[in-house]
CSV table of C-alpha atoms in Angstrom, one decimal:
chain,number,residue,atom,x,y,z
Q,1,MET,CA,65.3,-61.1,-19.6
Q,2,ILE,CA,67.0,-58.9,-18.1
Q,3,LEU,CA,65.9,-56.0,-16.9
Q,4,PHE,CA,67.7,-52.5,-15.9
Q,5,PRO,CA,66.4,-49.9,-13.6
Q,6,VAL,CA,65.0,-46.6,-14.5
Q,7,PHE,CA,65.6,-43.4,-12.9
Q,8,ILE,CA,64.2,-40.3,-13.4
Q,9,PHE,CA,65.5,-37.8,-12.8
Q,10,CYS,CA,62.9,-34.7,-10.4
Q,11,PRO,CA,64.7,-31.4,-10.0
Q,12,ASP,CA,64.3,-30.0,-6.7
Q,13,ILE,CA,61.0,-28.5,-5.1
Q,14,PRO,CA,61.1,-25.7,-3.7
Q,15,THR,CA,60.3,-25.2,0.2
Q,16,ASP,CA,57.8,-22.7,-0.1
Q,17,ILE,CA,55.7,-23.7,-2.3
Q,18,LYS,CA,56.3,-27.4,-0.7
Q,19,ASN,CA,54.8,-25.7,2.4
Q,20,LEU,CA,52.3,-23.2,1.0
Q,21,ALA,CA,51.0,-27.2,0.0
Q,22,MET,CA,50.9,-29.5,3.6
Q,23,ASP,CA,49.5,-25.7,4.8
Q,24,PRO,CA,45.7,-25.1,4.9
Q,25,PRO,CA,44.0,-22.4,3.1
Q,26,PRO,CA,44.2,-18.9,4.8
Q,27,PRO,CA,40.9,-18.5,6.7
Q,28,PRO,CA,38.6,-15.9,4.8
Q,29,PRO,CA,38.7,-12.0,5.7
Q,30,CYS,CA,36.2,-11.8,8.5
Q,31,GLN,CA,32.4,-10.8,7.9
Q,32,PHE,CA,30.0,-8.4,9.7
Q,33,ARG,CA,26.8,-10.2,10.1
Q,34,ASN,CA,24.0,-7.8,8.7
Q,35,TRP,CA,21.5,-7.9,12.0
Q,36,LEU,CA,18.6,-6.2,10.1
Q,37,GLU,CA,18.7,-9.1,6.9
Q,38,LEU,CA,18.1,-12.0,9.8
Q,39,PRO,CA,14.5,-13.7,9.4
Q,40,ARG,CA,12.4,-12.1,11.1
Q,41,ASP,CA,11.9,-15.0,13.7
Q,42,VAL,CA,14.9,-15.0,14.8
Q,43,THR,CA,15.1,-11.8,15.7
Q,44,ALA,CA,11.8,-11.5,17.6
Q,45,SER,CA,13.2,-14.3,18.9
Q,46,ILE,CA,16.1,-12.7,19.8
Q,47,LEU,CA,14.4,-9.2,21.1
Q,48,LEU,CA,12.1,-11.3,23.4
Q,49,ARG,CA,15.2,-12.3,25.6
Q,50,LEU,CA,14.8,-8.8,26.6
Q,51,GLY,CA,13.0,-7.4,29.6
Q,52,ALA,CA,10.1,-4.4,28.5
Q,53,VAL,CA,11.9,-1.6,30.4
Q,54,GLU,CA,14.8,-2.5,27.7
Q,55,ILE,CA,12.5,-2.7,24.8
Q,56,LEU,CA,10.3,0.3,25.3
Q,57,THR,CA,13.5,2.7,25.8
Q,58,CYS,CA,16.2,1.0,24.0
Q,59,ALA,CA,15.4,-1.8,21.6
Q,60,GLN,CA,12.5,-0.4,19.1
Q,61,LYS,CA,14.0,2.4,18.4
Q,62,VAL,CA,17.3,1.4,16.9
Q,63,CYS,CA,15.1,1.2,13.4
Q,64,LEU,CA,11.8,0.5,11.6
Q,65,LEU,CA,12.5,-3.2,12.0
Q,66,TRP,CA,13.5,-3.2,15.9
Q,67,ARG,CA,10.2,-1.0,15.7
Q,68,ASN,CA,7.2,-2.9,14.0
Q,69,LEU,CA,8.3,-6.5,15.7
Q,70,CYS,CA,8.6,-4.7,19.3
Q,71,LYS,CA,5.1,-3.4,18.3
Q,72,ASP,CA,3.6,-7.2,17.4
Q,73,LEU,CA,1.6,-7.9,20.2
Q,74,SER,CA,3.4,-12.1,20.1
Q,75,MET,CA,6.1,-10.2,22.2
Q,76,TRP,CA,4.0,-9.4,25.3
Q,77,ARG,CA,2.1,-12.2,26.2
Q,78,LYS,CA,5.1,-12.2,28.7
Q,79,ILE,CA,6.2,-8.9,30.0
Q,80,ASP,CA,9.1,-9.0,32.4
Q,81,MET,CA,9.1,-5.4,34.4
Q,82,ARG,CA,12.0,-6.3,36.7
Q,83,ASN,CA,13.8,-3.3,38.1
Q,84,LEU,CA,17.4,-3.0,36.4
Q,85,GLY,CA,17.9,-0.2,38.0
Q,86,ASP,CA,17.8,2.5,41.3
Q,87,LEU,CA,13.9,3.0,41.8
Q,88,TRP,CA,14.5,6.4,42.8
Q,89,ASP,CA,17.1,8.1,40.1
Q,90,MET,CA,15.4,6.4,37.1
Q,91,PRO,CA,13.9,9.4,34.9
Q,92,TYR,CA,10.9,7.4,34.0
Q,93,ASP,CA,7.3,5.8,35.4
Q,94,LEU,CA,7.6,1.9,35.7
Q,95,GLU,CA,4.1,2.2,36.1
Q,96,THR,CA,3.3,4.3,33.3
Q,97,MET,CA,5.0,1.9,31.3
Q,98,CYS,CA,3.8,-1.6,32.6
Q,99,ARG,CA,0.5,-0.6,31.6
Q,100,HIS,CA,1.9,0.6,28.3
Q,101,ALA,CA,2.7,-2.8,28.0
Q,102,VAL,CA,0.0,-4.5,29.0
Q,103,ASP,CA,-2.2,-2.2,26.3
Q,104,ARG,CA,0.8,-4.1,23.6
Q,105,SER,CA,-0.4,-7.3,25.0
Q,106,CYS,CA,-4.6,-6.4,23.2
Q,107,GLY,CA,-5.7,-9.0,26.4
Q,108,GLN,CA,-3.1,-11.8,25.1
Q,109,LEU,CA,-0.9,-11.6,28.6
Q,110,VAL,CA,-0.7,-15.1,30.0
Q,111,ASP,CA,3.4,-13.9,32.2
Q,112,ILE,CA,4.0,-11.2,34.3
Q,113,ASN,CA,7.1,-10.6,36.4
Q,114,VAL,CA,6.8,-7.2,38.5
Q,115,GLU,CA,9.2,-5.4,41.2
Q,116,TYR,CA,9.5,-3.3,44.1
Q,117,PHE,CA,6.5,-0.3,42.2
Q,118,ASP,CA,2.7,-1.9,41.2
Q,119,THR,CA,0.1,-0.5,43.0
Q,120,ASP,CA,-3.3,-2.2,43.8
Q,121,GLU,CA,-4.2,0.8,40.9
Q,122,LEU,CA,-1.9,-1.4,38.8
Q,123,LEU,CA,-2.8,-4.9,39.9
Q,124,HIS,CA,-6.5,-4.1,39.2
Q,125,TYR,CA,-5.8,-2.5,35.4
Q,126,ILE,CA,-3.8,-6.0,35.0
Q,127,ALA,CA,-6.9,-7.7,36.4
Q,128,GLU,CA,-9.6,-6.0,33.8
Q,129,SER,CA,-6.9,-5.8,31.3
Q,130,SER,CA,-5.8,-9.7,31.1
Q,131,SER,CA,-7.8,-12.2,31.9
Q,132,GLN,CA,-5.8,-15.0,30.3
Q,133,VAL,CA,-2.7,-14.1,33.0
Q,134,LYS,CA,-2.0,-18.0,34.2
Q,135,ARG,CA,1.6,-16.7,36.1
Q,136,LEU,CA,1.7,-13.6,38.2
Q,137,ARG,CA,5.5,-12.7,40.2
Q,138,LEU,CA,5.3,-9.8,43.0
Q,139,VAL,CA,8.4,-9.0,44.4
Q,140,CYS,CA,9.6,-6.5,47.3
Q,141,CYS,CA,5.9,-4.7,46.1
Q,142,TYR,CA,5.1,-3.0,49.5
Q,143,ASN,CA,2.6,0.0,47.9
Q,144,ILE,CA,0.9,-3.1,47.4
Q,145,SER,CA,-1.7,-3.2,50.2
Q,146,VAL,CA,-3.0,-6.0,52.0
Q,147,GLU,CA,-6.3,-5.5,50.4
Q,148,GLY,CA,-5.4,-5.2,47.2
Q,149,LEU,CA,-5.0,-8.7,45.7
Q,150,SER,CA,-8.2,-9.6,48.5
Q,151,GLU,CA,-10.4,-7.9,46.2
Q,152,VAL,CA,-12.5,-10.0,44.3
Q,153,GLU,CA,-12.7,-7.4,41.6
Q,154,VAL,CA,-8.9,-8.0,41.2
Q,155,ALA,CA,-8.8,-12.0,42.2
Q,156,ALA,CA,-11.6,-13.5,40.3
Q,157,LYS,CA,-10.5,-11.6,37.0
Q,158,LEU,CA,-7.9,-13.6,36.9
Q,159,PRO,CA,-9.3,-17.6,36.2
Q,160,LEU,CA,-7.1,-19.1,34.2
Q,161,LEU,CA,-3.7,-18.1,36.8
Q,162,GLU,CA,-1.7,-21.1,37.4
Q,163,ASP,CA,1.2,-19.4,39.4
Q,164,LEU,CA,1.6,-17.0,42.1
Q,165,GLU,CA,4.3,-15.6,44.0
Q,166,ILE,CA,4.5,-12.9,46.5
Q,167,SER,CA,7.6,-12.3,47.9
Q,168,TYR,CA,8.9,-9.7,50.1
Q,169,GLY,CA,5.9,-7.5,49.8
Q,170,PRO,CA,2.3,-7.6,52.4
Q,171,LEU,CA,2.5,-11.2,53.2
Q,172,SER,CA,-1.2,-12.2,55.5
Q,173,LYS,CA,-4.1,-14.4,54.8
Q,174,GLU,CA,-5.7,-12.2,52.9
Q,175,PRO,CA,-4.6,-12.3,49.3
Q,176,LEU,CA,-4.3,-16.3,50.2
Q,177,GLU,CA,-7.5,-17.3,51.0
Q,178,ALA,CA,-9.2,-14.7,47.9
Q,179,VAL,CA,-6.8,-16.0,45.3
Q,180,GLY,CA,-7.7,-20.7,46.5
Q,181,ARG,CA,-11.9,-19.3,45.8
Q,182,CYS,CA,-11.5,-17.5,42.3
Q,183,CYS,CA,-8.8,-19.4,41.0
Q,184,PRO,CA,-8.9,-22.8,40.7
Q,185,LEU,CA,-6.3,-23.3,38.3
Q,186,LEU,CA,-3.9,-22.8,40.4
Q,187,LYS,CA,-1.4,-25.2,41.1
Q,188,SER,CA,2.5,-23.3,42.2
Q,189,LEU,CA,2.6,-20.5,45.3
Q,190,LYS,CA,5.4,-18.5,46.3
Q,191,PHE,CA,5.5,-16.6,49.5
Q,192,ASN,CA,8.7,-15.9,50.6
Q,193,SER,CA,9.5,-13.2,53.9
Q,194,GLN,CA,12.7,-13.2,55.8
Q,195,GLY,CA,13.8,-15.7,57.8
Q,196,TYR,CA,15.1,-14.7,61.3
Q,197,ARG,CA,15.6,-17.3,64.1
Q,198,ARG,CA,15.1,-13.9,66.9
Q,199,PRO,CA,12.2,-13.2,68.4
Q,200,ARG,CA,10.6,-16.3,68.4
Q,201,ILE,CA,7.0,-15.5,66.7
Q,202,GLU,CA,5.1,-18.1,65.9
Q,203,CYS,CA,2.1,-17.4,62.9
Q,204,ASP,CA,0.2,-20.3,61.3
Q,205,GLU,CA,-2.6,-18.0,59.1
Q,206,GLU,CA,-1.0,-18.7,55.7
Q,207,ALA,CA,-0.8,-21.8,56.0
Q,208,ILE,CA,-4.4,-22.9,57.0
Q,209,ALA,CA,-6.0,-20.2,53.9
Q,210,ILE,CA,-3.3,-22.6,51.8
Q,211,ALA,CA,-4.6,-25.6,53.3
Q,212,GLU,CA,-8.3,-24.7,52.7
Q,213,ASN,CA,-8.1,-22.9,50.2
Q,214,MET,CA,-5.7,-24.5,47.6
Q,215,THR,CA,-6.1,-28.3,47.5
Q,216,GLU,CA,-5.0,-28.4,44.2
Q,217,LEU,CA,-1.3,-27.4,44.3
Q,218,ARG,CA,2.0,-29.2,43.5
Q,219,HIS,CA,4.4,-27.0,43.8
Q,220,LEU,CA,4.3,-24.0,47.7
Q,221,GLN,CA,7.6,-22.8,48.4
Q,222,LEU,CA,7.2,-20.6,52.1
Q,223,PHE,CA,10.4,-19.8,52.1
Q,224,GLY,CA,11.0,-17.8,56.1
Q,225,ASN,CA,8.1,-18.0,56.7
Q,226,LYS,CA,6.6,-18.5,60.3
Q,227,LEU,CA,4.6,-21.5,60.6
Q,228,THR,CA,4.3,-24.6,63.4
Q,229,ASN,CA,4.5,-27.8,63.1
Q,230,ASP,CA,0.6,-27.3,63.8
Q,231,GLY,CA,0.3,-25.4,60.3
Q,232,LEU,CA,2.6,-27.7,58.0
Q,233,LYS,CA,0.0,-31.3,59.7
Q,234,ALA,CA,-2.9,-28.0,58.1
Q,235,VAL,CA,-0.9,-28.2,55.1
Q,236,LEU,CA,-0.4,-31.6,54.6
Q,237,ASP,CA,-3.9,-32.4,55.3
Q,238,GLY,CA,-5.3,-30.2,52.7
Q,239,CYS,CA,-2.9,-29.8,49.7
Q,240,HIS,CA,-2.8,-34.3,48.3
Q,241,HIS,CA,-1.5,-33.3,45.3
Q,242,LEU,CA,2.1,-31.4,47.6
Q,243,GLU,CA,4.8,-32.8,44.9
Q,244,SER,CA,7.1,-30.4,46.4
Q,245,LEU,CA,7.5,-28.2,49.5
Q,246,ASP,CA,10.4,-25.6,50.5
Q,247,LEU,CA,10.4,-24.8,53.8
Q,248,ARG,CA,13.4,-22.9,54.5
Q,249,GLN,CA,14.9,-20.6,56.9
Q,250,CYS,CA,10.7,-22.0,58.5
Q,251,PHE,CA,12.8,-22.0,62.1
Q,252,ASN,CA,8.9,-22.6,63.5
Q,253,VAL,CA,9.5,-26.3,62.1
Q,254,THR,CA,10.7,-29.0,63.5
Q,255,LEU,CA,11.4,-32.9,61.2
Q,256,THR,CA,11.2,-35.5,63.4
Q,257,GLY,CA,8.5,-38.0,64.1
Q,258,ASN,CA,6.0,-38.5,62.2
Q,259,LEU,CA,5.9,-35.2,61.2
Q,260,GLY,CA,9.7,-36.0,59.2
Q,261,ARG,CA,8.8,-38.7,58.1
Q,262,ARG,CA,5.4,-38.3,56.3
Q,263,CYS,CA,7.2,-35.3,55.0
Q,264,THR,CA,9.5,-37.2,53.0
Q,265,GLU,CA,6.9,-40.5,52.6
Q,266,ARG,CA,5.2,-37.9,50.8
Q,267,ILE,CA,7.3,-35.2,49.2
Q,268,LYS,CA,8.7,-35.9,46.4
Q,269,TYR,CA,11.8,-32.7,46.6
Q,270,LEU,CA,11.4,-31.1,50.3
Q,271,ARG,CA,14.0,-28.2,51.5
Q,272,SER,CA,14.1,-28.5,55.5
Q,273,PRO,CA,14.5,-25.7,57.5
Q,274,CYS,CA,18.0,-25.8,57.7
Q,275,ASP,CA,18.6,-27.0,53.9
Q,276,SER,CA,21.5,-24.8,51.9
Q,277,THR,CA,19.9,-21.5,50.2
Q,278,ASN,CA,22.6,-21.1,47.6
Q,279,ASP,CA,20.7,-21.6,45.0
Q,280,TYR,CA,18.1,-19.6,46.6
Q,281,GLU,CA,17.2,-15.7,44.4
Q,282,PHE,CA,17.3,-13.7,46.6
Q,283,ASP,CA,19.5,-12.7,50.4
Q,284,ALA,CA,18.8,-15.2,52.1
Q,285,GLU,CA,21.6,-14.0,55.1
Q,286,LEU,CA,20.3,-13.6,58.3
Q,287,HIS,CA,20.4,-11.0,60.2
Q,288,ASP,CA,18.9,-11.8,63.8
Q,289,THR,CA,19.3,-8.8,66.0
Q,290,GLY,CA,18.4,-6.8,69.5
Q,291,SER,CA,15.4,-4.8,67.8
Q,292,PHE,CA,12.3,-6.2,67.8
Q,293,ASP,CA,10.3,-3.5,65.8
Q,294,ASP,CA,6.7,-4.2,65.2
Q,295,ASP,CA,6.3,-3.7,61.3
Q,296,TYR,CA,10.3,-5.5,61.6
Q,297,PRO,CA,11.4,-7.7,64.0
Q,298,SER,CA,15.0,-7.9,63.1
Q,299,GLY,CA,16.1,-4.9,62.8
Q,300,PHE,CA,15.2,-4.2,59.1
Q,301,SER,CA,13.0,-5.2,56.6
Q,302,ASP,CA,12.2,-7.3,54.1
Q,303,ILE,CA,13.7,-4.9,51.5
Q,304,ASP,CA,16.6,-4.8,52.5
Q,305,TYR,CA,17.7,-8.3,52.1
Q,306,PHE,CA,15.9,-8.1,48.3
Q,307,SER,CA,19.7,-8.5,46.2
Q,308,ASP,CA,19.9,-5.7,44.8
Q,309,ASP,CA,22.6,-7.3,41.0
Q,310,TYR,CA,21.6,-3.4,39.9
Q,311,GLY,CA,22.7,-2.7,36.5
Q,312,HIS,CA,22.4,1.9,34.2
Q,313,TYR,CA,20.6,2.4,31.4
Q,314,GLU,CA,20.4,6.1,30.5
Q,315,PHE,CA,18.0,6.6,27.4
Q,316,SER,CA,17.9,9.6,25.1
Q,317,SER,CA,14.5,10.3,23.5
Q,318,ASP,CA,15.8,12.8,20.6
Q,319,SER,CA,15.7,12.5,17.0
Q,320,ASP,CA,16.0,14.6,13.6
Q,321,ASP,CA,14.8,11.5,11.8
Q,322,PRO,CA,10.6,12.2,11.0
Q,323,ASP,CA,10.2,8.3,10.2
Q,324,TYR,CA,10.5,7.9,14.0
Q,325,GLY,CA,7.7,11.4,14.9
Q,326,ASP,CA,5.0,8.5,16.2
Q,327,PHE,CA,8.7,6.8,19.5
Q,328,ASP,CA,6.6,10.9,21.0
Q,329,ASP,CA,4.7,8.0,22.6
Q,330,TYR,CA,7.6,7.5,25.5
Q,331,ARG,CA,8.3,10.4,26.9
Q,332,GLU,CA,5.3,9.9,28.7
Q,333,PHE,CA,7.8,7.2,30.3
Q,334,TYR,CA,9.8,9.8,31.5
Q,335,MET,CA,9.3,11.6,34.7
Q,336,TYR,CA,11.5,15.1,34.6
């Protein structure tokens, strides 16, 4: 059998058709997401990333859905009153706003952060209203007196407290003694101040108060403290469960010999006095000067060193919509 080749004629395919077959289809036109269609739990998760100031002055005024979400007590189990603007130029009263946020928690508050504006009266209000608080953070709260946290009426009403931070505020042994006696569950303490080398001032009162009253501590940060080797020994003797210890800028401490060996063997995460401060959240620059003022030996107050990465917010509480009439209660935050 003889085979003959067969030729099939195929017309040329236009170039534009070939390119069309090879190129992927164009993406669909961009569609804008309607935020009101997000599931309620997703919207709540987004709002929880805001601070209390943003929620009370901005977010809850966006629409009624957000307004209702912002009134849910689950939004207020954690209250972050971080100061996001120039305290002296703010048109609203942060203390009034904080009280309102505490009221919204309906006694379910477990975590609160206050910066710059706290007072003895506000601290009393928080303790009276929120017996379930587990974390209390007070930063640059210079209006709190030494007696503010020392009073049994405050410390005794926080029996579940596990995490306490008092940084750049009324630093003394009395609050530590009161909290240690009244808060047996305390596991973490940050008690920080501005560090300096000159003038050389030694004080072990706070370290001894911690050693004698906070024996269950796991984590301790004493940035810039004036304790000496004797104070450190007391802490090691009294706090047998310590896992982390931050002694950065505690320049009266010398981690050599038996004491240094004891720290490295006992403490899993140890920060020495001269360790890097790059990961410290506040300004750690040393400002040693020749000014030996009694209140601020380095010539500056602690507040001068606090990192002030401020933002600025403008607000308007005006609305012609009758459905937003219940927004009027926020005008009480404004001071003028």
